[in-house]
Amino acid sequence: DGVLKPRTEPQPTTKEGLAQEMRDATMASQLLGEMRMHLAEGKVSRAPSEYSALCQHLLAHSGDVRKLPTAEVMPVPREKKAPEVLKAPVCIESRRGWKMKSWTMAFWNY
C-alpha cells in the first residue's frame, strides 16, 4: 500500500540484541544482512542527516512514499543490452543465466 511504518520496538542495546537483529535481517534478505554487516565493520553508528530528514518527512506524511515530491516521472525505455555510452536510464531485460543476479556485497566490496 506504499505506507512505511516506524519501528515499534526500541533499538537493541546489548550485543545479544544486536546479534539477533543481524540474524533476522540476514534471514529477511541476504543483501540487507550483508549491508548491515558492512556498516558495522565500518563502525557506522548514525544515519546521515539526509536520511534522518527523509525519515522525518515520511513520518510527517504518515509514511506514504507516494506523497514524496518528485521533479519528474517518465517512462524508462527497455533495452536488450546497455548502450555503448549511457546518456539516460534504461531498464535491461533479464536473461537466462544472468551473472549479475548473484552479485552480493562481496562482489561490490572489491
PDB file of C-alpha atoms in Angstrom:
ATOM      1  CA  ASP A   1       0.000   0.000   0.000  1.00  0.00           C
ATOM      2  CA  GLY A   2       3.069   2.286  -0.090  1.00  0.00           C
ATOM      3  CA  VAL A   3       2.975   3.129   3.619  1.00  0.00           C
ATOM      4  CA  LEU A   4       6.116   2.719   5.719  1.00  0.00           C
ATOM      5  CA  LYS A   5       5.654   2.170   9.402  1.00  0.00           C
ATOM      6  CA  PRO A   6       8.055   3.419  12.099  1.00  0.00           C
ATOM      7  CA  ARG A   7       9.972   0.955  14.216  1.00  0.00           C
ATOM      8  CA  THR A   8       7.736  -0.333  17.013  1.00  0.00           C
ATOM      9  CA  GLU A   9      10.384  -1.888  19.228  1.00  0.00           C
ATOM     10  CA  PRO A  10      13.303   0.064  20.727  1.00  0.00           C
ATOM     11  CA  GLN A  11      16.790  -0.091  19.214  1.00  0.00           C
ATOM     12  CA  PRO A  12      18.692  -3.061  20.717  1.00  0.00           C
ATOM     13  CA  THR A  13      21.390  -2.015  23.182  1.00  0.00           C
ATOM     14  CA  THR A  14      23.014  -5.320  24.124  1.00  0.00           C
ATOM     15  CA  LYS A  15      25.396  -7.304  21.951  1.00  0.00           C
ATOM     16  CA  GLU A  16      22.942 -10.203  22.013  1.00  0.00           C
ATOM     17  CA  GLY A  17      20.120  -7.960  20.835  1.00  0.00           C
ATOM     18  CA  LEU A  18      22.237  -6.567  18.023  1.00  0.00           C
ATOM     19  CA  ALA A  19      23.330 -10.063  17.008  1.00  0.00           C
ATOM     20  CA  GLN A  20      19.708 -11.234  16.913  1.00  0.00           C
ATOM     21  CA  GLU A  21      18.732  -8.250  14.781  1.00  0.00           C
ATOM     22  CA  MET A  22      21.576  -9.057  12.358  1.00  0.00           C
ATOM     23  CA  ARG A  23      20.392 -12.681  12.104  1.00  0.00           C
ATOM     24  CA  ASP A  24      16.815 -11.535  11.478  1.00  0.00           C
ATOM     25  CA  ALA A  25      17.953  -9.095   8.793  1.00  0.00           C
ATOM     26  CA  THR A  26      20.013 -11.777   7.069  1.00  0.00           C
ATOM     27  CA  MET A  27      17.069 -14.178   7.104  1.00  0.00           C
ATOM     28  CA  ALA A  28      14.814 -11.490   5.609  1.00  0.00           C
ATOM     29  CA  SER A  29      17.311 -10.541   2.897  1.00  0.00           C
ATOM     30  CA  GLN A  30      20.868 -11.699   2.321  1.00  0.00           C
ATOM     31  CA  LEU A  31      21.728  -8.333   0.776  1.00  0.00           C
ATOM     32  CA  LEU A  32      20.276  -6.430   3.751  1.00  0.00           C
ATOM     33  CA  GLY A  33      22.286  -8.590   6.143  1.00  0.00           C
ATOM     34  CA  GLU A  34      25.493  -8.031   4.179  1.00  0.00           C
ATOM     35  CA  MET A  35      24.875  -4.295   4.013  1.00  0.00           C
ATOM     36  CA  ARG A  36      24.306  -4.104   7.776  1.00  0.00           C
ATOM     37  CA  MET A  37      27.469  -6.135   8.386  1.00  0.00           C
ATOM     38  CA  HIS A  38      29.407  -3.792   6.102  1.00  0.00           C
ATOM     39  CA  LEU A  39      28.103  -0.777   8.049  1.00  0.00           C
ATOM     40  CA  ALA A  40      29.007  -2.444  11.350  1.00  0.00           C
ATOM     41  CA  GLU A  41      32.555  -3.177  10.150  1.00  0.00           C
ATOM     42  CA  GLY A  42      32.899   0.487   9.185  1.00  0.00           C
ATOM     43  CA  LYS A  43      31.653   1.442  12.679  1.00  0.00           C
ATOM     44  CA  VAL A  44      28.795   3.457  11.181  1.00  0.00           C
ATOM     45  CA  SER A  45      26.553   4.179  14.143  1.00  0.00           C
ATOM     46  CA  ARG A  46      24.480   7.124  12.934  1.00  0.00           C
ATOM     47  CA  ALA A  47      22.450   7.719   9.835  1.00  0.00           C
ATOM     48  CA  PRO A  48      23.467  10.619   7.579  1.00  0.00           C
ATOM     49  CA  SER A  49      21.496  13.815   8.157  1.00  0.00           C
ATOM     50  CA  GLU A  50      19.846  13.475   4.730  1.00  0.00           C
ATOM     51  CA  TYR A  51      18.451  10.057   5.660  1.00  0.00           C
ATOM     52  CA  SER A  52      17.209  11.370   9.023  1.00  0.00           C
ATOM     53  CA  ALA A  53      15.493  14.269   7.245  1.00  0.00           C
ATOM     54  CA  LEU A  54      13.828  11.851   4.806  1.00  0.00           C
ATOM     55  CA  CYS A  55      12.584   9.699   7.705  1.00  0.00           C
ATOM     56  CA  GLN A  56      11.165  12.758   9.479  1.00  0.00           C
ATOM     57  CA  HIS A  57       9.455  13.841   6.252  1.00  0.00           C
ATOM     58  CA  LEU A  58       7.948  10.362   5.805  1.00  0.00           C
ATOM     59  CA  LEU A  59       6.670  10.325   9.377  1.00  0.00           C
ATOM     60  CA  ALA A  60       5.124  13.766   8.883  1.00  0.00           C
ATOM     61  CA  HIS A  61       3.258  12.373   5.844  1.00  0.00           C
ATOM     62  CA  SER A  62       2.087   9.174   7.563  1.00  0.00           C
ATOM     63  CA  GLY A  63       4.827   7.129   5.869  1.00  0.00           C
ATOM     64  CA  ASP A  64       3.184   7.339   2.461  1.00  0.00           C
ATOM     65  CA  VAL A  65       6.038   7.366  -0.088  1.00  0.00           C
ATOM     66  CA  ARG A  66       3.564   8.262  -2.818  1.00  0.00           C
ATOM     67  CA  LYS A  67       3.364  11.747  -1.288  1.00  0.00           C
ATOM     68  CA  LEU A  68       7.081  12.418  -1.727  1.00  0.00           C
ATOM     69  CA  PRO A  69       7.754  15.344  -4.023  1.00  0.00           C
ATOM     70  CA  THR A  70       9.208  14.366  -7.377  1.00  0.00           C
ATOM     71  CA  ALA A  71      10.652  16.588 -10.050  1.00  0.00           C
ATOM     72  CA  GLU A  72       9.506  14.454 -12.936  1.00  0.00           C
ATOM     73  CA  VAL A  73       8.192  10.984 -13.673  1.00  0.00           C
ATOM     74  CA  MET A  74       8.864   9.491 -17.058  1.00  0.00           C
ATOM     75  CA  PRO A  75       8.896   6.040 -18.602  1.00  0.00           C
ATOM     76  CA  VAL A  76      12.245   4.237 -18.713  1.00  0.00           C
ATOM     77  CA  PRO A  77      12.903   2.502 -22.019  1.00  0.00           C
ATOM     78  CA  ARG A  78      13.690  -1.229 -22.025  1.00  0.00           C
ATOM     79  CA  GLU A  79      16.742  -2.481 -23.886  1.00  0.00           C
ATOM     80  CA  LYS A  80      18.184  -5.904 -24.638  1.00  0.00           C
ATOM     81  CA  LYS A  81      21.668  -4.650 -23.667  1.00  0.00           C
ATOM     82  CA  ALA A  82      23.221  -1.482 -22.301  1.00  0.00           C
ATOM     83  CA  PRO A  83      24.145   1.162 -24.864  1.00  0.00           C
ATOM     84  CA  GLU A  84      27.845   1.854 -25.517  1.00  0.00           C
ATOM     85  CA  VAL A  85      27.502   5.324 -23.971  1.00  0.00           C
ATOM     86  CA  LEU A  86      24.810   5.634 -21.309  1.00  0.00           C
ATOM     87  CA  LYS A  87      23.163   9.054 -21.533  1.00  0.00           C
ATOM     88  CA  ALA A  88      19.832   8.253 -19.864  1.00  0.00           C
ATOM     89  CA  PRO A  89      18.438   5.473 -17.671  1.00  0.00           C
ATOM     90  CA  VAL A  90      17.464   2.221 -19.379  1.00  0.00           C
ATOM     91  CA  CYS A  91      15.975  -0.982 -17.995  1.00  0.00           C
ATOM     92  CA  ILE A  92      17.905  -4.014 -19.232  1.00  0.00           C
ATOM     93  CA  GLU A  93      15.746  -7.052 -19.881  1.00  0.00           C
ATOM     94  CA  SER A  94      16.754 -10.063 -17.797  1.00  0.00           C
ATOM     95  CA  ARG A  95      18.297 -13.076 -19.488  1.00  0.00           C
ATOM     96  CA  ARG A  96      18.658 -16.697 -18.510  1.00  0.00           C
ATOM     97  CA  GLY A  97      21.976 -17.279 -16.723  1.00  0.00           C
ATOM     98  CA  TRP A  98      22.449 -13.567 -15.960  1.00  0.00           C
ATOM     99  CA  LYS A  99      25.575 -13.409 -13.766  1.00  0.00           C
ATOM    100  CA  MET A 100      24.715 -10.108 -12.097  1.00  0.00           C
ATOM    101  CA  LYS A 101      21.781 -11.761 -10.343  1.00  0.00           C
ATOM    102  CA  SER A 102      24.206 -13.495  -7.974  1.00  0.00           C
ATOM    103  CA  TRP A 103      26.266 -10.385  -7.182  1.00  0.00           C
ATOM    104  CA  THR A 104      26.211  -9.568  -3.474  1.00  0.00           C
ATOM    105  CA  MET A 105      28.007  -7.025  -1.298  1.00  0.00           C
ATOM    106  CA  ALA A 106      31.113  -9.242  -1.508  1.00  0.00           C
ATOM    107  CA  PHE A 107      31.281  -8.501  -5.239  1.00  0.00           C
ATOM    108  CA  TRP A 108      30.970  -4.743  -4.776  1.00  0.00           C
ATOM    109  CA  ASN A 109      33.461  -4.758  -1.882  1.00  0.00           C
ATOM    110  CA  TYR A 110      36.477  -5.491  -4.092  1.00  0.00           C
TER     111      TYR A 110
END
